[in-house]
Coordinates of C-alpha atoms and ligand atoms in Angstrom, one line a residue:
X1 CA -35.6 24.8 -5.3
X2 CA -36.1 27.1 -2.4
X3 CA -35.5 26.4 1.2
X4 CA -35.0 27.6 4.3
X5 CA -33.6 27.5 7.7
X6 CA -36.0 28.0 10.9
X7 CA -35.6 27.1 14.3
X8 CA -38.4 26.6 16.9
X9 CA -38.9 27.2 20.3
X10 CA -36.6 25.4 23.1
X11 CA -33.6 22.9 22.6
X12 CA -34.5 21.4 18.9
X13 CA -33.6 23.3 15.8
X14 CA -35.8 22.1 12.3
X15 CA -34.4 22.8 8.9
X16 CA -37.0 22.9 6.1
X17 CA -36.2 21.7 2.7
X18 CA -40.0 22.1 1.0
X19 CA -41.6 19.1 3.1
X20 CA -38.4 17.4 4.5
X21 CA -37.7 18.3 8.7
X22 CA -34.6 17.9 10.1
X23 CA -34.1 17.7 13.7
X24 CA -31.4 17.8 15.9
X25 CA -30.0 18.3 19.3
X26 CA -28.6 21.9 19.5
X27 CA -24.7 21.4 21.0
X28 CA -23.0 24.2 19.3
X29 CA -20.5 26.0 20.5
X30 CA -20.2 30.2 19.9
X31 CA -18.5 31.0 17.2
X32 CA -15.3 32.9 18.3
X33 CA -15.1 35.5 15.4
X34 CA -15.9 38.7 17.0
X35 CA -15.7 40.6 13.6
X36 CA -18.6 38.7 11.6
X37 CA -21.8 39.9 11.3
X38 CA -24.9 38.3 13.4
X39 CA -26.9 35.6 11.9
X40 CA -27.6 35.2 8.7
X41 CA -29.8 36.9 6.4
X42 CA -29.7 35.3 2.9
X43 CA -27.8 33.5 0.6
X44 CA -28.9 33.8 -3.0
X45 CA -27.5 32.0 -5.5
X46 CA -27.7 33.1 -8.9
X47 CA -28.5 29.5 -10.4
X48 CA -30.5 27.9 -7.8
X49 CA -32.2 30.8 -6.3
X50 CA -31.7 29.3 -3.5
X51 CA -32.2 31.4 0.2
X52 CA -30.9 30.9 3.7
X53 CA -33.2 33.0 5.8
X54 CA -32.5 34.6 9.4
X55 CA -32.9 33.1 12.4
X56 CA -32.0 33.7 15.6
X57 CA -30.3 30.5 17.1
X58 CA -28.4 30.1 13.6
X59 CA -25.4 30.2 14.3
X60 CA -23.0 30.0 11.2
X61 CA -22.0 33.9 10.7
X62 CA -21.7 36.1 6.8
X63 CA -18.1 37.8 6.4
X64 CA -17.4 40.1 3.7
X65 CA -14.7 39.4 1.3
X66 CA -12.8 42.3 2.3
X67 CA -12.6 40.5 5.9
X68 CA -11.6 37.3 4.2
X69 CA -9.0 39.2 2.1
X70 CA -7.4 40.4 5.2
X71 CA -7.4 37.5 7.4
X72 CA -5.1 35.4 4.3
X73 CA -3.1 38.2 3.4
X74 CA -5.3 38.9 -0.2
X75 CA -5.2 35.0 -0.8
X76 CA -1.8 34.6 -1.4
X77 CA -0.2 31.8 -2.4
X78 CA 2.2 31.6 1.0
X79 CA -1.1 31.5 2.6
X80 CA -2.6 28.2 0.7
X81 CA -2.9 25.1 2.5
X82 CA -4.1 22.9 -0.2
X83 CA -6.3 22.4 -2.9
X84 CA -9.6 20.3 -3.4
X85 CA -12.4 19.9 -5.9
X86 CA -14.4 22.5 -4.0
X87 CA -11.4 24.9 -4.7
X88 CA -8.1 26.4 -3.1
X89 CA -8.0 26.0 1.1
X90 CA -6.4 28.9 2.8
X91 CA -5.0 30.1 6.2
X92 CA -6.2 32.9 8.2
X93 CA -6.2 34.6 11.1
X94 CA -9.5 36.7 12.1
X95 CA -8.8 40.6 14.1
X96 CA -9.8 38.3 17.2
X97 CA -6.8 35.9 16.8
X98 CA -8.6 33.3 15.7
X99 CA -7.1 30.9 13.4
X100 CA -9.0 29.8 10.3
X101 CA -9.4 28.1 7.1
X102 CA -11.0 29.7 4.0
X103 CA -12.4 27.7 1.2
X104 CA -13.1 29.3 -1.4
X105 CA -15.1 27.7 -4.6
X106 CA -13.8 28.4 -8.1
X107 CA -16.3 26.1 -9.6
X108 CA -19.2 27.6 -10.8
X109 CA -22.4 26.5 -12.2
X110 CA -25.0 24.9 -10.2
X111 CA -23.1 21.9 -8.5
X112 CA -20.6 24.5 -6.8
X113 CA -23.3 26.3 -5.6
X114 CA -25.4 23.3 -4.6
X115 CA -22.3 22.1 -2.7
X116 CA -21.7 25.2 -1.1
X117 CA -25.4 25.7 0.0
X118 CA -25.2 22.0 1.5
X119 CA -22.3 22.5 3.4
X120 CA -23.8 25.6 5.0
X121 CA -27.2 24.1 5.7
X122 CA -25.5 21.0 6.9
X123 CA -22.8 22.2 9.4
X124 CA -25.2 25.5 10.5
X125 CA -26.7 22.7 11.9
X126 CA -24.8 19.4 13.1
X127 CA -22.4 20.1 15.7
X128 CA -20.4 17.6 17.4
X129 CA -16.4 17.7 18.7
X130 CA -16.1 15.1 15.2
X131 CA -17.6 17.4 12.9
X132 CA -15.5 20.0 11.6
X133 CA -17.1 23.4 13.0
X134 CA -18.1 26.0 10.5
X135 CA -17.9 29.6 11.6
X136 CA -19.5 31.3 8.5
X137 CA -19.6 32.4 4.9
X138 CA -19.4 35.2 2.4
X139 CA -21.5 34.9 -0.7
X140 CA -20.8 38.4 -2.3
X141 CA -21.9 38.5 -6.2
X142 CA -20.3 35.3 -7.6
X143 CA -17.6 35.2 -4.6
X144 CA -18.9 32.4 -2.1
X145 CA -16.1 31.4 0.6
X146 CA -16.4 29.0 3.2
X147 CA -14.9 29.8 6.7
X148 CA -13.8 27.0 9.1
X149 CA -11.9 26.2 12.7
X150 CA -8.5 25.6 11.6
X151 CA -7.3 21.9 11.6
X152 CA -3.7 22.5 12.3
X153 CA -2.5 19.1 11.1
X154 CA -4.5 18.6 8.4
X155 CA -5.9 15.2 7.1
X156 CA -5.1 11.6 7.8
X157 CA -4.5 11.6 4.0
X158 CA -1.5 13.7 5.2
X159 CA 0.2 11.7 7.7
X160 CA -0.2 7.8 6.2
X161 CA 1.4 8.8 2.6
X162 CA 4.3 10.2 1.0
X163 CA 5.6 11.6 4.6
X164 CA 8.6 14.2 4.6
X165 CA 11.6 13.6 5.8
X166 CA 11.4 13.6 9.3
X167 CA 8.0 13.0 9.6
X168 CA 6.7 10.5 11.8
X169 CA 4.5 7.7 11.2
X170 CA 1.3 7.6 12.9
X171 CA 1.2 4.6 15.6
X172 CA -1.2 2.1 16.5
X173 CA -3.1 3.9 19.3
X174 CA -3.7 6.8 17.3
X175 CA -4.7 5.0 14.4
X176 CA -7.4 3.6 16.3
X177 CA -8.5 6.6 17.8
X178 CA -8.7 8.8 14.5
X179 CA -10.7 5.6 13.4
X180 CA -13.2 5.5 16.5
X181 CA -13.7 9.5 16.3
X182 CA -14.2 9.0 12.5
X183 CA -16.9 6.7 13.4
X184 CA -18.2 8.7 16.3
X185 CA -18.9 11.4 14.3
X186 CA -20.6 9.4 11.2
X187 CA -22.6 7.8 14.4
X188 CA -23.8 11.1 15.3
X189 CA -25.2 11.9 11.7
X190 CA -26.7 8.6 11.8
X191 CA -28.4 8.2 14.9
X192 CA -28.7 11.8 16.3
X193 CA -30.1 14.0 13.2
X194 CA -33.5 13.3 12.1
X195 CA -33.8 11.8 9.6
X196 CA -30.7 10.8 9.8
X197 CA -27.9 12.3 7.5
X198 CA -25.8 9.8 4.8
X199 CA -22.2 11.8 4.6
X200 CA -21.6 10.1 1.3
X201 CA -17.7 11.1 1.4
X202 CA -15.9 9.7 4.2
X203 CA -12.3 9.6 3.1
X204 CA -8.7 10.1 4.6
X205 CA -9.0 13.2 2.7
X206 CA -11.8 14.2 4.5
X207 CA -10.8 13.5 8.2
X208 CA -9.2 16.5 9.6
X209 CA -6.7 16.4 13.0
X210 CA -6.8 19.0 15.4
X211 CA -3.3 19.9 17.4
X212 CA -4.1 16.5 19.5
X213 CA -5.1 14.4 16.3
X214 CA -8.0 14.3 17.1
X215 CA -10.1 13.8 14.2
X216 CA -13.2 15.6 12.6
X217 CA -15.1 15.1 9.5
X218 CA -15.0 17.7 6.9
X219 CA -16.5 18.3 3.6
X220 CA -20.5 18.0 3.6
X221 CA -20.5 19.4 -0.1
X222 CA -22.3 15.4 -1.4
X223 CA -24.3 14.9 2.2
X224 CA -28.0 13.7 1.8
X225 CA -30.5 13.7 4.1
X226 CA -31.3 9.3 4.4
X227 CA -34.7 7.9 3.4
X228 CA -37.9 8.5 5.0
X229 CA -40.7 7.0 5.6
X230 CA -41.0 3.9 4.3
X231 CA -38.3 4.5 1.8
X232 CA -35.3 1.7 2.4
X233 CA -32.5 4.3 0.3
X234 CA -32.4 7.2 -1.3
X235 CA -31.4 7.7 -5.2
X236 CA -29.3 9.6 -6.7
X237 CA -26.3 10.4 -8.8
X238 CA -23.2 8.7 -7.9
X239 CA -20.7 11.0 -6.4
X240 CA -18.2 10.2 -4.3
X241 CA -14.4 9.3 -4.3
X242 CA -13.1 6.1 -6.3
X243 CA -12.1 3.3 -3.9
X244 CA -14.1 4.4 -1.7
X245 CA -17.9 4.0 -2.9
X246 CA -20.3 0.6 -1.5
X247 CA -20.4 -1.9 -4.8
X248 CA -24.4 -1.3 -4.9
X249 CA -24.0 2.2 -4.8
X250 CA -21.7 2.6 -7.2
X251 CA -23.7 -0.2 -9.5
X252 CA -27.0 1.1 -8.8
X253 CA -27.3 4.9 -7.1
X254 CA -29.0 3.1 -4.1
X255 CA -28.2 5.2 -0.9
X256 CA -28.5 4.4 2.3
X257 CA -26.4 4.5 5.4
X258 CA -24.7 1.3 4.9
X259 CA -23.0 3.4 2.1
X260 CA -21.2 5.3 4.7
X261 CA -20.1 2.1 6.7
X262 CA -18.6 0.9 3.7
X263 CA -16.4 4.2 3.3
X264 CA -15.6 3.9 7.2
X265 CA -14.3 0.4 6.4
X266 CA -12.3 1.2 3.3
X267 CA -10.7 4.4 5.5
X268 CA -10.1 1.5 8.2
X269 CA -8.0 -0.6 6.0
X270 CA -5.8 2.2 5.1
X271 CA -5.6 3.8 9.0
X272 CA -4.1 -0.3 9.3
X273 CA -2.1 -0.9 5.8
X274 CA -0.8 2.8 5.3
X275 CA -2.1 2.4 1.7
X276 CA -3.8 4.3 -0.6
X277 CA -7.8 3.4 -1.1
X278 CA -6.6 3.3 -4.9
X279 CA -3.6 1.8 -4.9
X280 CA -0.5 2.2 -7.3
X281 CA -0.4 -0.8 -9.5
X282 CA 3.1 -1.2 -8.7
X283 CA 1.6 -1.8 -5.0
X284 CA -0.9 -4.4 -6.0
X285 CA 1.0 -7.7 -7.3
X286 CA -1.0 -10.9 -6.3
X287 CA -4.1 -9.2 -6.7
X288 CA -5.8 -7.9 -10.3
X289 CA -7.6 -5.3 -8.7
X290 CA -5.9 -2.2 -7.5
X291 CA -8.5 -1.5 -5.0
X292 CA -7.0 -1.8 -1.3
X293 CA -10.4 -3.3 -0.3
X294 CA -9.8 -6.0 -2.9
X295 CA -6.0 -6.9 -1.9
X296 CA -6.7 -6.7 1.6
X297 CA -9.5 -9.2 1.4
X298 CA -7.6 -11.8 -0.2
X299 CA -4.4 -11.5 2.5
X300 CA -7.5 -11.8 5.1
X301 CA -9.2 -15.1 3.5
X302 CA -5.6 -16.4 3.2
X303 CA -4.9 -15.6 6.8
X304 CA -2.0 -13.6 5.6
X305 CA -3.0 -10.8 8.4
X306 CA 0.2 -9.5 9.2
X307 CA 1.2 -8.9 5.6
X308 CA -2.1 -6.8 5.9
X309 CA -0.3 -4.1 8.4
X310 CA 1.6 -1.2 7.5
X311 CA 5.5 -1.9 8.1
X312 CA 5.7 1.2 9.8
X313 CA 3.9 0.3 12.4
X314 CA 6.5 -3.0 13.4
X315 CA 8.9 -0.3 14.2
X316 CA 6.7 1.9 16.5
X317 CA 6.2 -0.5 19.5
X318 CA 4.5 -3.8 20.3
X319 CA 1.3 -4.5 18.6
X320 CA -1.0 -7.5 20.2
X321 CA -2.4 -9.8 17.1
X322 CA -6.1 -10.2 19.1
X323 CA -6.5 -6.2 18.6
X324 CA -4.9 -6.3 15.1
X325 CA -7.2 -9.3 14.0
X326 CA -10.0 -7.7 15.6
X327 CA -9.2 -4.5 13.8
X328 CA -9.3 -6.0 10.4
X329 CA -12.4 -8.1 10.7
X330 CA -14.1 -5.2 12.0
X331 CA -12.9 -3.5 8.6
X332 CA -14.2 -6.7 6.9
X333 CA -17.3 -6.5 8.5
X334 CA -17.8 -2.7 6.9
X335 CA -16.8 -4.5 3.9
X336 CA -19.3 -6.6 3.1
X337 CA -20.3 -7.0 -0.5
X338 CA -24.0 -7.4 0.7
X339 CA -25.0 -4.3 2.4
X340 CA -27.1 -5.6 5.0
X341 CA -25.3 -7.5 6.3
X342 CA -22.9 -4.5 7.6
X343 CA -22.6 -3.4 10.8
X344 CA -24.5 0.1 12.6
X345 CA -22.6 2.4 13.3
X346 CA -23.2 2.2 17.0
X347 CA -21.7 -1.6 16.4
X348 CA -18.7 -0.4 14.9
X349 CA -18.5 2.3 17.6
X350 CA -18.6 -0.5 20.2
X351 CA -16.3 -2.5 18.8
X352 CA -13.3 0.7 18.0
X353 CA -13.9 1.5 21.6
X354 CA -12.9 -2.5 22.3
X355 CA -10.2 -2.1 20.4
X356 CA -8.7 1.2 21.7
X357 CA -9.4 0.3 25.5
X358 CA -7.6 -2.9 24.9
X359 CA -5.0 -1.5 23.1
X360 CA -4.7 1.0 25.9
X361 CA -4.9 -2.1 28.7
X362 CA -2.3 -3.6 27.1
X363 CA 0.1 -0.9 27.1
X364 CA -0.8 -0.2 30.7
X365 CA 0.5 -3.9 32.0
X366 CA 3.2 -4.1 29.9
X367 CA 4.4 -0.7 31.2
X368 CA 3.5 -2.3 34.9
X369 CA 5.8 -5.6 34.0
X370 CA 8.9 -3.9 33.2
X371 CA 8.2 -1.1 35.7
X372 CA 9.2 2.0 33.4
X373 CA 6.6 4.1 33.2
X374 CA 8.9 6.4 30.9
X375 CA 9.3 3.5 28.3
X376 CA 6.0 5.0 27.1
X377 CA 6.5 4.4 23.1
X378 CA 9.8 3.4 22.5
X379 CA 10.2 2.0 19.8
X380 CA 11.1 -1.5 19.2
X381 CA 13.4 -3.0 16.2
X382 CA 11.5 -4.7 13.4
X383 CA 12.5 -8.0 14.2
X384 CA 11.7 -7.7 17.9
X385 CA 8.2 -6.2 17.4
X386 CA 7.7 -9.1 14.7
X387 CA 8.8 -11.4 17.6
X388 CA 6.4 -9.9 20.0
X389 CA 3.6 -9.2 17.5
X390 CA 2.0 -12.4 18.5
X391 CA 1.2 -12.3 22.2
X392 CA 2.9 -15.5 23.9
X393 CA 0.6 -17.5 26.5
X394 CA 3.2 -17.0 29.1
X395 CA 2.8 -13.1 29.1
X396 CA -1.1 -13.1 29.2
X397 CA -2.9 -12.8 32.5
X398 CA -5.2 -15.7 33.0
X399 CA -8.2 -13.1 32.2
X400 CA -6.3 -11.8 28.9
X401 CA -5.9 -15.7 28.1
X402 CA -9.3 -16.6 28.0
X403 CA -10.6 -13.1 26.8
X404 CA -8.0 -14.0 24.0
X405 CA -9.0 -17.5 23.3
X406 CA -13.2 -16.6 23.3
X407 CA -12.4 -14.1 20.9
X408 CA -10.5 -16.1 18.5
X409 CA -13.2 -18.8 18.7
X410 CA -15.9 -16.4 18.4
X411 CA -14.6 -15.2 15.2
X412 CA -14.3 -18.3 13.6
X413 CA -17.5 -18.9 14.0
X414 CA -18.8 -15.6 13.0
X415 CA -16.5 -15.7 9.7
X416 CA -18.2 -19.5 9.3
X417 CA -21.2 -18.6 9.5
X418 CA -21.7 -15.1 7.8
X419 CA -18.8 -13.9 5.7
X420 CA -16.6 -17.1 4.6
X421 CA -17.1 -18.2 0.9
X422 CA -17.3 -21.8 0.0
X423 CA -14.0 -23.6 0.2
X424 CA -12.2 -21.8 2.3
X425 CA -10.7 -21.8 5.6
X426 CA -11.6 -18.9 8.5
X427 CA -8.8 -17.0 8.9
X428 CA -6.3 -17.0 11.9
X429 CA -3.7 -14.8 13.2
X430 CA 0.0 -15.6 10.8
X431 CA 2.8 -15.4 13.1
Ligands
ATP1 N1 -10.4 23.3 8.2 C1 -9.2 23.0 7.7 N2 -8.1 23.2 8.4 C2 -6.9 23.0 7.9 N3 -6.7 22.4 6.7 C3 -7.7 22.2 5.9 C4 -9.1 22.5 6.4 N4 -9.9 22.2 5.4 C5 -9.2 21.7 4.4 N5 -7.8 21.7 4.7 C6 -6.7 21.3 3.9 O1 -7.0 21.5 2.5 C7 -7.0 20.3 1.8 C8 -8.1 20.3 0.7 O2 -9.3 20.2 1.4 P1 -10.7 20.0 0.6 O3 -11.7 19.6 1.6 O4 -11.0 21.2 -0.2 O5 -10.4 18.9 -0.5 P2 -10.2 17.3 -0.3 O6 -11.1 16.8 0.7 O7 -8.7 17.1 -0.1 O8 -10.6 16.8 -1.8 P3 -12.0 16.8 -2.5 O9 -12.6 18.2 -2.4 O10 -11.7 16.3 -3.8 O11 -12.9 15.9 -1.7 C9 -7.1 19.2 2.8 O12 -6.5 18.0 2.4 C10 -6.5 19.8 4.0 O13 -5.1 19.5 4.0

């Protein structure tokens, strides 16, 4: 395979991949490493023979390994921040200052180097403040190093599971927000590169947080370009992360986007359960499965939907039940064994943005009522959040009432009509 970057005149930037075109709007930001070299020239790679030619507006920069070596202290293991199937993740910290993260691929052969020429085509030319930004690369002899911002805290993965002492739990809000950037940024490889890109590993893993969490995706290694023309998916070999893969792609190689909105869902229900995607069979009594998507689901047809939400969160603050509901079905929606019937992205986007504005509302009036603006996230006991986890009438404006009320009744009919199987009952809010 040979291809190779080139950029037009004006605003739009085309990669060429034989008779492929990718288009995009160009939003990058300068990279800040003052000590790499210009654009690139090329990459070969020994097994695919593969070349990245030189271009002017292409922004992603070549280090040397002797730059790389410097900026982590020769790699050392004080300087390793974690470890993936790409390789060993490192901090560093460029002559400029600049913090950043060096991956570095031990995995030879010609997936490694496919992976590692897809993540530089892919990032030289998506940018968006929810994708991860690449400054460069090093492919010296059989070396080949990735170089990225620095995500000082790390993945989602990171802060819903085995948290160190001391750590805190992420709350509601923030939940919500990591999930609508997630979903911003898969929008944005969706609707705004054409054709569109299919990320094909959206995991907790693979969300980073920068110093405000806010989150960015990471991790273009398995990213396809979707289907063209009149193509409806794209095939291919399954890769991805168990627990995480759509049921027909997984069954059948079938690609599309609805693949991704699956993944978004399955990263949904553990942003709202605090549990793995693949969960620990001691974890999954009740259910035979240990797939969260799988236990989840049947809490949600029972209308079980507060033994659905992490614990955790009962003890960081009031949480209303019509933004918790709404949170799950919009999971549930991702969910759906039938891939079609999924949401777009730009649904799902619409729908987080409900969620977090509402949550935010909320908190806004209830701060008002009791007049203590510092009461900002205080945390509540167990029992009194459980109390208040189901919003009484009395504390509603009329507006929130019947906002609350056309909601509840819209869902039942859309759970009616579209998602509930024979026999059973449309779920409702469990005290
Ligand atoms: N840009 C970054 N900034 C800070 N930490 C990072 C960065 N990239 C990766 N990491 C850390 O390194 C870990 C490993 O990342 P990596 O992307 O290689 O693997 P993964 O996504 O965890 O797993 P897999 O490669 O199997 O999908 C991440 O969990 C994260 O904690």
């Amino acid at each position: 395979m040979a291809c190779c970057l080139c950029f037009g005149p004006g605003r739009k930037m085309k990669l060429k991949d034989n008779s492929d075109q990718i288009s995009i709007r160009d939003q990058a930001d300068q990279p800040s490493s003052s000590s790499a070299q210009p654009a690139a020239t090329a990459i070969a790679s020994s097994s695919s023979q593969t070349v990245v030619q030189d271009s002017a507006r292409y922004r992603c920069q070549i280090f040397s390994y002797r730059e790389l070596a410097i900026a982590t202290n020769s790699f050392r293991d004080e300087s390793l921040i974690g470890r993936g199937g790409f390789g060993a993740v490192y901090k560093g910290r460029l002559n400029n200052g600049q913090n950043i993260a060096v991956k570095m691929l031990d995995q030879s052969g010609v997936q490694g180097d496919k992976e590692f020429l897809v993540e530089v085509l892919m990032l030289s030319l998506l940018h968006h403040q929810n994708l991860v930004h690449l400054f460069g690369y090093c492919a010296e002899g059989d070396q080949r190093l990735l170089v990225y911002e620095y995500m000082p805290l790390g993945s989602v993965e990171d802060h819903l599971y085995d948290l160190s002492d001391g750590q805190e739990a992420l709350d509601w809000n923030t939940r919500m927000q990591i999930a609508l950037g997630a979903a911003k940024g898969l929008a944005f490889l969706h609707n705004e590169a054409t054709p569109a890109v299919i990320y094909r590993d959206l995991k907790t893993s693979n969300i980073l947080l920068d110093h405000e969490y806010k989150p960015k995706l990471s991790d273009f290694g398995l990213a396809k370009f979707g289907p063209s023309g009149d193509m409806s998916h794209v095939s291919t070999r399954v890769m991805g992360t168990h627990g995480y893969c759509a049921p027909e792609y997984a069954n059948t190689g079938k690609l599309t986007l609805k693949s991704d909105i699956y993944s978004l869902g399955v990263v949904m229900l553990e942003l709202i359960t605090g549990r793995k995607a693949l969960m620990p069979s001691s974890e999954c009594v009740g259910t035979q499965s240990r797939y969260l998507v799988h236990w989840a689901r049947t809490l949600w047809l029972d209308g079980k939907v507060m033994q659905i939400v992490d614990p955790m969160l009962l003890t960081k603050g009031r949480l209303s039940s019509i933004v918790v509901f709404r949170s799950i079905e919009v999971a549930m929606k991702c969910l759906t064994e039938e891939a079609n019937a999924r949401p777009l992205i730009s649904e799902v986007v619409d729908s987080l943005r409900y969620i977090v504005d509402h949550t935010m509302r909320k908190e806004r009036s209830r701060l008002r009522r009791e007049g203590n603006m510092d009461g900002a996230g205080t945390s509540s006991s167990p029992d009194e959040t459980r109390r208040m986890f189901t919003v009484r009438e009395e504390e509603e404006s009329p507006e929130e009432a019947i906002e609350r009320r056309r909601l509840v009744v819209d869902d039942a009919l859309t759970w009616a009509g579209m998602n509930r199987p024979r026999g059973t009952t449309p779920p409702t809010p469990s005290p």
